[in-house]
């Protein structure tokens, strides 16, 4: 969209110094260019507009606070959507643009190719994330809007070496997972599977060596995934949120094992049960783990039950005066099984 001081035009002209740029009205974008792998849109989102501002609003309508920040008057925000109309595809959206934004936009466009499908994200890095010596380590985040929406996960990865990473995240359910978590292959007694599985694969391309130093995984879960009986209320028969845990699939033994810090590749693990709104998605919390090995993971936990253990028996002898009759009155004090302590980050 044009602006009073022609900042958008200056931005486009500066961008044209480094890449081929075609400037088109919004009608042509929707008619001819939605299959293009790289698209840059400049316009503060406006639901009433029939210009680029209306298009940017529709592109960000499901992103919650991201859209709110972009709509703020005089805000200078950048958002990115991946695989929205085609794959791979990168759409960079600016609420307003200045010539100084060119290098930020170029980095987003050139850094990686991202393919987003339902329950599937493939990220192929095209330029080195770090340019220092191979002995150095560096960390990068994978926390984009469309990564979360497709996988319910965000990551922070620390690598060694300068090889180009290639990251694949695949989410499965009970109907699609190649390995189901059941009591027959490792699920602990008293626990149930959420039927939520995540496979994370990291490989490297290029001529240099790359190694995984560590990865912090945050796997989010929704209120609906805790509601086993489907009555829209968490209670008896539903999942006890404080017991959520992770399993990993060991292909050598063809069985599942519960994740714990007893494993030499698990550095830390925890649970955050705070409700959160993230990129327009509503979650009941997330389970997190820091590992040095990526694998096939599954979520599990215990159901909420009224379990009575170890009754405290109290015996009272009552003398009924006048009749000379002794009566034995048994009184039980029932104690519920204590819940496991919540582990929060």
PDB file of C-alpha atoms in Angstrom, residues 2 27 44 64 87 109 157 170 212 274 316 336:
ATOM      1  CA  UNK A   2       1.266   3.545  -0.719  1.00  0.00           C
ATOM      2  CA  UNK A  27      -5.868  -8.043  -7.338  1.00  0.00           C
ATOM      3  CA  UNK A  44      -1.262  -2.323   8.199  1.00  0.00           C
ATOM      4  CA  UNK A  64      -4.112 -13.532  17.974  1.00  0.00           C
ATOM      5  CA  UNK A  87       4.924 -25.058  -0.677  1.00  0.00           C
ATOM      6  CA  UNK A 109      13.613 -14.829   2.491  1.00  0.00           C
ATOM      7  CA  UNK A 157      18.343 -25.999  19.029  1.00  0.00           C
ATOM      8  CA  UNK A 170       5.824 -34.784  12.058  1.00  0.00           C
ATOM      9  CA  UNK A 212      23.478 -31.569  17.831  1.00  0.00           C
ATOM     10  CA  UNK A 274      -0.416 -22.570  32.971  1.00  0.00           C
ATOM     11  CA  UNK A 316     -15.654 -45.933  69.424  1.00  0.00           C
ATOM     12  CA  UNK A 336      -7.746 -39.712  48.972  1.00  0.00           C
TER      13      UNK A 336
END
